mmCIF file of C-alpha atoms in Angstrom:
data_model
loop_
_atom_site.group_PDB
_atom_site.id
_atom_site.type_symbol
_atom_site.label_atom_id
_atom_site.label_comp_id
_atom_site.label_asym_id
_atom_site.label_seq_id
_atom_site.Cartn_x
_atom_site.Cartn_y
_atom_site.Cartn_z
ATOM 1 C CA ALA F 1 22.548 120.005 42.336
ATOM 2 C CA ALA F 2 26.119 120.132 40.324
ATOM 3 C CA SER F 3 28.171 117.979 43.018
ATOM 4 C CA CYS F 4 25.241 115.284 42.698
ATOM 5 C CA PHE F 5 25.480 115.809 38.769
ATOM 6 C CA MET F 6 29.505 115.403 39.052
ATOM 7 C CA SER F 7 29.058 112.439 41.366
ATOM 8 C CA ARG F 8 26.637 110.500 38.983
ATOM 9 C CA PHE F 9 28.700 111.197 36.213
ATOM 10 C CA LEU F 10 32.062 109.827 38.160
ATOM 11 C CA LEU F 11 29.729 106.695 38.772
ATOM 12 C CA ALA F 12 28.918 106.242 35.286
ATOM 13 C CA ALA F 13 32.331 106.700 33.765
ATOM 14 C CA CYS F 14 33.669 103.925 36.286
ATOM 15 C CA ALA F 15 30.739 101.398 35.208
ATOM 16 C CA ALA F 16 31.625 102.026 31.449
ATOM 17 C CA LEU F 17 35.423 101.681 32.364
ATOM 18 C CA THR F 18 34.599 98.416 34.290
ATOM 19 C CA LEU F 19 32.228 96.928 31.513
ATOM 20 C CA CYS F 20 34.986 97.938 28.538
ATOM 21 C CA ALA F 21 37.632 95.856 30.637
ATOM 22 C CA HIS F 22 35.431 93.144 31.291
ATOM 23 C CA VAL F 23 34.389 93.149 27.515
ATOM 24 C CA SER F 24 37.763 93.254 26.407
ATOM 25 C CA ALA F 25 39.015 90.506 29.130
ATOM 26 C CA GLU F 26 36.353 88.512 27.533
ATOM 27 C CA ARG F 27 37.012 89.130 23.787
ATOM 28 C CA ARG F 28 36.307 86.364 21.873
ATOM 29 C CA LEU F 29 38.604 84.793 19.204
ATOM 30 C CA ALA F 30 38.597 82.556 16.187
ATOM 31 C CA VAL F 31 40.539 79.762 15.467
ATOM 32 C CA GLU F 32 41.457 78.993 12.007
ATOM 33 C CA GLY F 33 43.810 77.215 9.741
ATOM 34 C CA ARG F 34 44.234 74.297 7.459
ATOM 35 C CA ILE F 35 44.137 70.874 6.838
ATOM 36 C CA GLU F 36 46.871 69.090 4.429
ATOM 37 C CA LEU F 37 46.351 65.617 2.825
ATOM 38 C CA GLY F 38 48.647 65.568 0.594
ATOM 39 C CA ASP F 39 47.433 64.189 -2.972
ATOM 40 C CA GLU F 40 44.102 62.657 -1.172
ATOM 41 C CA THR F 41 40.914 64.876 -2.446
ATOM 42 C CA GLN F 42 40.183 67.349 0.148
ATOM 43 C CA ARG F 43 37.186 66.277 2.410
ATOM 44 C CA THR F 44 35.347 67.234 5.540
ATOM 45 C CA VAL F 45 36.515 66.599 8.932
ATOM 46 C CA ARG F 46 35.471 67.994 12.148
ATOM 47 C CA LEU F 47 37.770 69.701 14.391
ATOM 48 C CA HIS F 48 37.275 70.268 18.323
ATOM 49 C CA LEU F 49 38.935 72.097 21.339
ATOM 50 C CA GLN F 50 38.095 69.403 24.047
ATOM 51 C CA GLY F 51 36.483 70.356 27.167
ATOM 52 C CA SER F 52 34.593 72.810 25.396
ATOM 53 C CA PRO F 53 31.435 73.484 23.217
ATOM 54 C CA TYR F 54 33.557 75.077 20.428
ATOM 55 C CA THR F 55 34.055 72.989 17.212
ATOM 56 C CA GLY F 56 33.962 73.765 13.360
ATOM 57 C CA PHE F 57 34.371 72.012 10.131
ATOM 58 C CA SER F 58 36.720 71.916 7.060
ATOM 59 C CA ARG F 59 35.865 73.364 4.006
ATOM 60 C CA GLN F 60 36.486 71.798 0.306
ATOM 61 C CA ASP F 61 39.654 73.855 -0.074
ATOM 62 C CA GLY F 62 40.956 72.470 3.486
ATOM 63 C CA THR F 63 40.640 75.583 5.539
ATOM 64 C CA PHE F 64 38.619 75.977 8.739
ATOM 65 C CA VAL F 65 37.535 78.384 11.368
ATOM 66 C CA ILE F 66 36.374 77.939 14.980
ATOM 67 C CA HIS F 67 34.665 81.070 15.669
ATOM 68 C CA ASP F 68 33.767 82.900 19.279
ATOM 69 C CA VAL F 69 36.115 81.196 21.017
ATOM 70 C CA ALA F 70 36.684 82.385 24.587
ATOM 71 C CA PRO F 71 39.865 82.959 26.101
ATOM 72 C CA GLY F 72 41.951 79.900 27.486
ATOM 73 C CA LEU F 73 43.939 76.960 27.101
ATOM 74 C CA TYR F 74 42.494 74.330 24.629
ATOM 75 C CA ILE F 75 43.589 70.899 23.155
ATOM 76 C CA LEU F 76 42.528 70.912 19.510
ATOM 77 C CA GLU F 77 41.923 67.694 17.855
ATOM 78 C CA VAL F 78 40.871 66.302 14.705
ATOM 79 C CA LEU F 79 37.916 63.831 14.397
ATOM 80 C CA ASP F 80 38.588 61.666 11.552
ATOM 81 C CA SER F 81 38.120 58.093 10.705
ATOM 82 C CA GLN F 82 40.568 57.747 8.033
ATOM 83 C CA TRP F 83 43.663 59.421 9.568
ATOM 84 C CA ILE F 84 45.280 59.882 12.838
ATOM 85 C CA TRP F 85 46.124 63.587 13.470
ATOM 86 C CA PRO F 86 48.478 65.092 15.996
ATOM 87 C CA GLN F 87 46.877 67.239 18.702
ATOM 88 C CA LEU F 88 47.753 70.976 19.843
ATOM 89 C CA GLU F 89 47.825 73.243 22.584
ATOM 90 C CA ILE F 90 45.733 76.266 21.766
ATOM 91 C CA ASP F 91 46.113 79.462 23.849
ATOM 92 C CA VAL F 92 43.216 81.838 23.098
ATOM 93 C CA GLY F 93 44.337 85.288 24.713
ATOM 94 C CA LEU F 94 46.209 84.036 27.550
ATOM 95 C CA ARG F 95 50.003 84.631 26.601
ATOM 96 C CA GLU F 96 49.087 87.822 24.658
ATOM 97 C CA SER F 97 45.818 89.783 24.749
ATOM 98 C CA GLY F 98 43.607 89.226 21.408
ATOM 99 C CA ALA F 99 46.229 86.649 19.812
ATOM 100 C CA VAL F 100 45.908 83.115 19.499
ATOM 101 C CA HIS F 101 48.978 80.749 19.741
ATOM 102 C CA ALA F 102 49.723 76.950 18.796
ATOM 103 C CA PHE F 103 52.003 74.723 20.528
ATOM 104 C CA ALA F 104 52.586 71.162 19.979
ATOM 105 C CA LEU F 105 51.831 68.719 22.875
ATOM 106 C CA GLY F 106 55.281 67.598 25.125
ATOM 107 C CA PRO F 107 57.304 69.068 27.922
ATOM 108 C CA GLN F 108 59.051 71.298 25.315
ATOM 109 C CA LYS F 109 55.902 72.813 23.917
ATOM 110 C CA GLU F 110 57.480 74.020 20.673
ATOM 111 C CA PRO F 111 55.375 76.695 18.714
ATOM 112 C CA ALA F 112 53.410 75.694 15.990
ATOM 113 C CA GLY F 113 52.780 78.530 14.017
ATOM 114 C CA TYR F 114 49.574 80.197 13.479
ATOM 115 C CA PRO F 115 47.429 80.284 11.301
ATOM 116 C CA LEU F 116 47.285 76.209 11.732
ATOM 117 C CA VAL F 117 48.763 73.886 9.217
ATOM 118 C CA LEU F 118 47.798 70.160 10.273
ATOM 119 C CA GLN F 119 49.293 67.280 8.655
ATOM 120 C CA PRO F 120 48.184 63.879 9.493
ATOM 121 C CA ALA F 121 50.429 61.701 11.082
ATOM 122 C CA GLY F 122 49.352 58.425 9.106
ATOM 123 C CA ARG F 123 46.336 56.443 8.467
ATOM 124 C CA ALA F 124 44.098 54.869 11.132
ATOM 125 C CA ALA F 125 44.248 51.051 11.280
ATOM 126 C CA TYR F 126 41.309 49.070 13.389
ATOM 127 C CA PHE F 127 42.428 45.950 12.233
ATOM 128 C CA GLU F 128 45.394 43.698 12.789
ATOM 129 C CA THR F 129 46.955 42.255 9.532
ATOM 130 C CA ARG F 130 46.929 38.541 9.731
ATOM 131 C CA GLU F 131 49.990 37.364 9.739
ATOM 132 C CA GLY F 132 51.019 34.348 7.216
ATOM 133 C CA PHE F 133 52.419 30.958 7.678
ATOM 134 C CA LYS F 134 55.658 30.554 9.481
ATOM 135 C CA TRP F 135 57.536 27.391 10.142
ATOM 136 C CA ARG F 136 59.360 29.008 13.236
ATOM 137 C CA SER F 137 55.890 29.243 15.063
ATOM 138 C CA LEU F 138 54.957 26.004 14.181
ATOM 139 C CA LEU F 139 58.115 24.431 15.729
ATOM 140 C CA ALA F 140 57.613 26.413 18.823
ATOM 141 C CA ASN F 141 54.122 25.055 19.677
ATOM 142 C CA PRO F 142 54.234 22.783 22.647
ATOM 143 C CA MET F 143 51.785 20.100 20.894
ATOM 144 C CA MET F 144 53.727 19.936 17.972
ATOM 145 C CA ILE F 145 57.053 19.743 20.464
ATOM 146 C CA THR F 146 55.035 16.522 21.951
ATOM 147 C CA MET F 147 53.973 15.136 18.900
ATOM 148 C CA ALA F 148 57.779 15.093 17.653
ATOM 149 C CA PHE F 149 59.016 13.403 20.620
ATOM 150 C CA SER F 150 56.269 10.611 20.339
ATOM 151 C CA VAL F 151 57.203 9.935 16.846
ATOM 152 C CA ILE F 152 61.223 9.684 17.613
ATOM 153 C CA SER F 153 59.881 7.359 20.541
ATOM 154 C CA LEU F 154 57.919 5.094 18.030
ATOM 155 C CA PHE F 155 59.931 5.122 15.214
ATOM 156 C CA VAL F 156 63.838 5.776 16.135
ATOM 157 C CA LEU F 157 64.398 4.383 19.640
ATOM 158 C CA PRO F 158 63.483 0.820 18.336
ATOM 159 C CA LYS F 159 65.931 0.784 15.688
ATOM 160 C CA MET F 160 68.392 2.440 17.886
ATOM 161 C CA ILE F 161 67.814 -0.640 20.694
ATOM 162 C CA ALA F 162 68.103 -3.262 17.773
ATOM 163 C CA ASN F 163 71.143 -2.088 16.544
ATOM 164 C CA MET F 164 72.724 -1.722 20.261
ATOM 165 C CA ASP F 165 75.590 -4.236 21.388
ATOM 166 C CA PRO F 166 74.193 -7.032 23.268
ATOM 167 C CA GLU F 167 76.445 -6.152 26.155
ATOM 168 C CA THR F 168 75.282 -2.754 26.583
ATOM 169 C CA LEU F 169 71.601 -3.672 25.901
ATOM 170 C CA LYS F 170 72.044 -6.292 28.874
ATOM 171 C CA GLU F 171 73.601 -3.196 31.279
ATOM 172 C CA ILE F 172 70.361 -1.263 30.167
ATOM 173 C CA GLN F 173 67.866 -4.238 31.300
ATOM 174 C CA GLU F 174 69.661 -5.038 34.441
ATOM 175 C CA THR F 175 69.587 -1.091 35.307
ATOM 176 C CA GLN F 176 65.808 -1.012 34.679
ATOM 177 C CA ASN F 177 65.379 -4.281 36.537
ATOM 178 C CA ARG F 178 67.207 -2.433 39.596
ATOM 179 C CA MET F 179 64.991 0.489 39.407
ATOM 180 C CA ALA F 180 61.888 -1.352 39.060
ATOM 181 C CA GLY F 181 62.968 -3.694 42.157
ATOM 182 C CA GLY F 182 63.299 -0.414 44.306
ATOM 183 C CA GLY F 183 67.331 -0.295 43.887
ATOM 184 C CA GLY F 184 68.095 -4.038 44.891
ATOM 185 C CA SER F 185 70.571 -5.815 42.838
ATOM 186 C CA ALA F 186 68.941 -8.329 40.724
ATOM 187 C CA PRO F 187 70.759 -11.564 39.597
ATOM 188 C CA ALA F 188 72.335 -11.426 36.434
ATOM 189 C CA ASN F 189 70.449 -14.489 35.245
ATOM 190 C CA ASN F 190 67.184 -12.878 36.381
ATOM 191 C CA GLU F 191 66.369 -16.228 38.423
ATOM 192 C CA PRO F 192 64.858 -15.453 41.827
ATOM 193 C CA ALA F 193 67.503 -15.191 44.613
ATOM 194 C CA LYS F 194 67.527 -17.957 47.230
ATOM 195 C CA ARG F 195 66.956 -17.190 50.922
ATOM 196 C CA VAL F 196 70.285 -17.901 52.484
ATOM 197 C CA THR F 197 69.685 -19.405 56.231
ATOM 198 C CA ALA F 198 72.007 -20.002 59.121
ATOM 199 C CA LYS F 199 72.343 -23.688 59.890
#
Protein backbone atom coordinates (compact mmCIF):
# COMPACT_ATOMS: atom_id res chain seq x y z
CA ALA A 1 0.00 0.00 0.00
CA ALA A 2 2.87 2.36 0.86
CA SER A 3 4.61 1.69 -2.45
CA CYS A 4 1.37 2.29 -4.36
CA PHE A 5 0.82 5.59 -2.56
CA MET A 6 4.40 6.62 -3.25
CA SER A 7 4.10 5.86 -6.97
CA ARG A 8 0.86 7.86 -7.22
CA PHE A 9 2.50 10.74 -5.38
CA LEU A 10 5.45 10.74 -7.76
CA LEU A 11 3.14 10.67 -10.78
CA ALA A 12 1.12 13.59 -9.40
CA ALA A 13 4.30 15.55 -8.70
CA CYS A 14 5.61 14.98 -12.21
CA ALA A 15 2.29 16.05 -13.70
CA ALA A 16 2.26 19.18 -11.56
CA LEU A 17 5.82 20.08 -12.60
CA THR A 18 5.00 19.51 -16.24
CA LEU A 19 1.91 21.70 -15.95
CA CYS A 20 3.87 24.44 -14.20
CA ALA A 21 6.54 24.38 -16.89
CA HIS A 22 3.91 24.54 -19.61
CA VAL A 23 2.13 27.42 -17.93
CA SER A 24 5.43 29.24 -17.46
CA ALA A 25 6.37 28.71 -21.10
CA GLU A 26 2.96 29.99 -22.25
CA ARG A 27 2.96 32.95 -19.91
CA ARG A 28 1.15 35.77 -21.63
CA LEU A 29 2.48 39.29 -21.42
CA ALA A 30 1.25 42.79 -22.15
CA VAL A 31 2.78 45.03 -24.84
CA GLU A 32 2.57 48.63 -23.69
CA GLY A 33 3.87 52.04 -24.57
CA ARG A 34 2.89 55.55 -25.63
CA ILE A 35 2.30 57.40 -28.87
CA GLU A 36 3.38 61.02 -29.30
CA LEU A 37 1.72 63.44 -31.69
CA GLY A 38 3.66 66.56 -30.72
CA ASP A 39 1.50 69.65 -30.58
CA GLU A 40 -1.50 67.86 -32.06
CA THR A 41 -4.32 66.90 -29.71
CA GLN A 42 -4.11 63.28 -28.68
CA ARG A 43 -6.68 61.02 -30.25
CA THR A 44 -7.45 57.33 -30.31
CA VAL A 45 -5.58 55.14 -32.79
CA ARG A 46 -5.53 51.38 -33.19
CA LEU A 47 -2.40 49.28 -32.65
CA HIS A 48 -2.17 45.74 -33.99
CA LEU A 49 0.30 42.85 -33.96
CA GLN A 50 0.42 41.53 -37.52
CA GLY A 51 -0.67 37.95 -38.07
CA SER A 52 -2.38 37.71 -34.70
CA PRO A 53 -5.67 38.63 -33.04
CA TYR A 54 -3.91 40.93 -30.57
CA THR A 55 -4.92 44.55 -30.83
CA GLY A 56 -5.27 47.62 -28.64
CA PHE A 57 -6.24 51.29 -28.65
CA SER A 58 -4.46 54.36 -27.39
CA ARG A 59 -5.96 56.40 -24.58
CA GLN A 60 -6.42 60.17 -24.44
CA ASP A 61 -3.00 60.55 -22.82
CA GLY A 62 -1.35 58.54 -25.62
CA THR A 63 -0.65 55.37 -23.62
CA PHE A 64 -1.73 51.96 -24.85
CA VAL A 65 -1.69 48.34 -23.69
CA ILE A 66 -2.16 45.15 -25.74
CA HIS A 67 -3.11 42.50 -23.18
CA ASP A 68 -2.50 38.74 -23.01
CA VAL A 69 0.01 38.38 -25.84
CA ALA A 70 1.36 34.85 -26.21
CA PRO A 71 5.13 34.34 -26.55
CA GLY A 72 6.29 34.95 -30.09
CA LEU A 73 7.73 37.39 -32.59
CA TYR A 74 5.39 40.05 -33.94
CA ILE A 75 5.35 43.19 -36.08
CA LEU A 76 3.62 46.12 -34.40
CA GLU A 77 1.73 48.47 -36.71
CA VAL A 78 -0.24 51.62 -35.95
CA LEU A 79 -3.43 51.96 -37.97
CA ASP A 80 -3.92 55.67 -38.48
CA SER A 81 -5.53 57.51 -41.40
CA GLN A 82 -3.71 60.81 -40.77
CA TRP A 83 -0.11 59.83 -39.96
CA ILE A 84 2.42 57.24 -41.12
CA TRP A 85 4.01 55.31 -38.25
CA PRO A 86 7.16 53.17 -38.26
CA GLN A 87 6.72 49.45 -37.70
CA LEU A 88 8.57 47.66 -34.92
CA GLU A 89 9.53 44.05 -34.30
CA ILE A 90 8.20 42.92 -30.91
CA ASP A 91 9.81 39.97 -29.12
CA VAL A 92 7.44 38.60 -26.47
CA GLY A 93 9.16 36.14 -24.15
CA LEU A 94 11.46 34.55 -26.75
CA ARG A 95 14.76 36.27 -26.11
CA GLU A 96 14.08 36.51 -22.40
CA SER A 97 11.32 34.67 -20.58
CA GLY A 98 8.73 37.01 -19.10
CA ALA A 99 10.11 40.09 -20.88
CA VAL A 100 9.18 42.12 -23.94
CA HIS A 101 11.80 43.60 -26.28
CA ALA A 102 11.32 45.90 -29.28
CA PHE A 103 13.59 46.38 -32.30
CA ALA A 104 13.56 48.61 -35.36
CA LEU A 105 12.92 46.76 -38.61
CA GLY A 106 16.00 46.23 -40.74
CA PRO A 107 19.18 44.16 -40.93
CA GLN A 108 20.71 45.85 -37.85
CA LYS A 109 17.64 45.34 -35.60
CA GLU A 110 18.56 48.19 -33.30
CA PRO A 111 16.80 48.11 -29.90
CA ALA A 112 13.86 50.50 -29.76
CA GLY A 113 13.51 50.66 -26.00
CA TYR A 114 10.67 49.49 -23.80
CA PRO A 115 8.02 50.59 -22.86
CA LEU A 116 7.50 51.73 -26.42
CA VAL A 117 7.53 55.39 -27.43
CA LEU A 118 6.12 55.80 -30.93
CA GLN A 119 6.41 58.93 -33.06
CA PRO A 120 4.95 59.39 -36.56
CA ALA A 121 7.28 59.44 -39.57
CA GLY A 122 5.12 61.92 -41.48
CA ARG A 123 1.65 62.79 -42.61
CA ALA A 124 -0.24 60.38 -44.82
CA ALA A 125 -0.67 61.76 -48.36
CA TYR A 126 -3.45 60.17 -50.41
CA PHE A 127 -3.46 62.69 -53.27
CA GLU A 128 -0.66 64.16 -55.36
CA THR A 129 -0.29 67.92 -55.33
CA ARG A 130 -1.22 69.37 -58.71
CA GLU A 131 1.74 71.09 -60.31
CA GLY A 132 1.39 74.62 -61.63
CA PHE A 133 1.95 75.80 -65.17
CA LYS A 134 5.50 75.36 -66.43
CA TRP A 135 6.88 76.75 -69.69
CA ARG A 136 9.42 73.96 -69.83
CA SER A 137 6.75 71.25 -69.95
CA LEU A 138 4.88 73.21 -72.63
CA LEU A 139 7.95 73.56 -74.85
CA ALA A 140 8.77 69.86 -74.40
CA ASN A 141 5.35 68.86 -75.76
CA PRO A 142 5.76 67.22 -79.23
CA MET A 143 2.56 68.85 -80.46
CA MET A 144 3.86 72.30 -79.58
CA ILE A 145 7.13 71.55 -81.38
CA THR A 146 5.19 70.53 -84.51
CA MET A 147 3.07 73.68 -84.36
CA ALA A 148 6.14 75.86 -83.94
CA PHE A 149 7.78 74.24 -86.98
CA SER A 150 4.61 74.81 -89.01
CA VAL A 151 4.53 78.50 -88.05
CA ILE A 152 8.17 78.89 -89.05
CA SER A 153 7.47 77.19 -92.38
CA LEU A 154 4.50 79.50 -93.12
CA PHE A 155 5.97 82.86 -92.15
CA VAL A 156 9.73 82.66 -91.92
CA LEU A 157 10.71 80.54 -94.91
CA PRO A 158 8.89 82.70 -97.50
CA LYS A 159 10.69 85.81 -96.21
CA MET A 160 14.01 83.98 -96.34
CA ILE A 161 13.36 82.93 -99.95
CA ALA A 162 12.29 86.46 -100.94
CA ASN A 163 15.54 87.91 -99.57
CA MET A 164 17.69 85.19 -101.11
CA ASP A 165 20.24 85.90 -103.86
CA PRO A 166 18.80 85.12 -107.34
CA GLU A 167 21.69 82.84 -108.28
CA THR A 168 21.34 80.87 -105.03
CA LEU A 169 17.59 80.64 -105.57
CA LYS A 170 18.19 79.38 -109.13
CA GLU A 171 20.56 76.67 -107.85
CA ILE A 172 17.96 75.57 -105.30
CA GLN A 173 15.30 75.35 -108.00
CA GLU A 174 17.59 73.32 -110.24
CA THR A 175 18.36 70.96 -107.38
CA GLN A 176 14.62 70.51 -106.74
CA ASN A 177 13.99 69.84 -110.40
CA ARG A 178 16.74 67.20 -110.50
CA MET A 179 15.28 65.53 -107.41
CA ALA A 180 11.79 65.59 -108.88
CA GLY A 181 13.08 64.15 -112.17
CA GLY A 182 14.78 61.19 -110.56
CA GLY A 183 18.26 62.59 -110.43
CA GLY A 184 18.56 63.48 -114.13
CA SER A 185 20.27 66.67 -115.21
CA ALA A 186 17.71 69.25 -116.31
CA PRO A 187 18.53 72.08 -118.77
CA ALA A 188 19.27 75.42 -117.19
CA ASN A 189 16.49 77.21 -119.21
CA ASN A 190 13.92 74.62 -118.04
CA GLU A 191 13.14 73.66 -121.67
CA PRO A 192 12.58 70.00 -122.50
CA ALA A 193 15.68 68.21 -123.75
CA LYS A 194 15.76 67.31 -127.48
CA ARG A 195 16.37 63.71 -128.49
CA VAL A 196 19.63 63.31 -130.36
CA THR A 197 19.47 60.77 -133.17
CA ALA A 198 22.31 59.38 -135.14
CA LYS A 199 22.37 60.30 -138.87
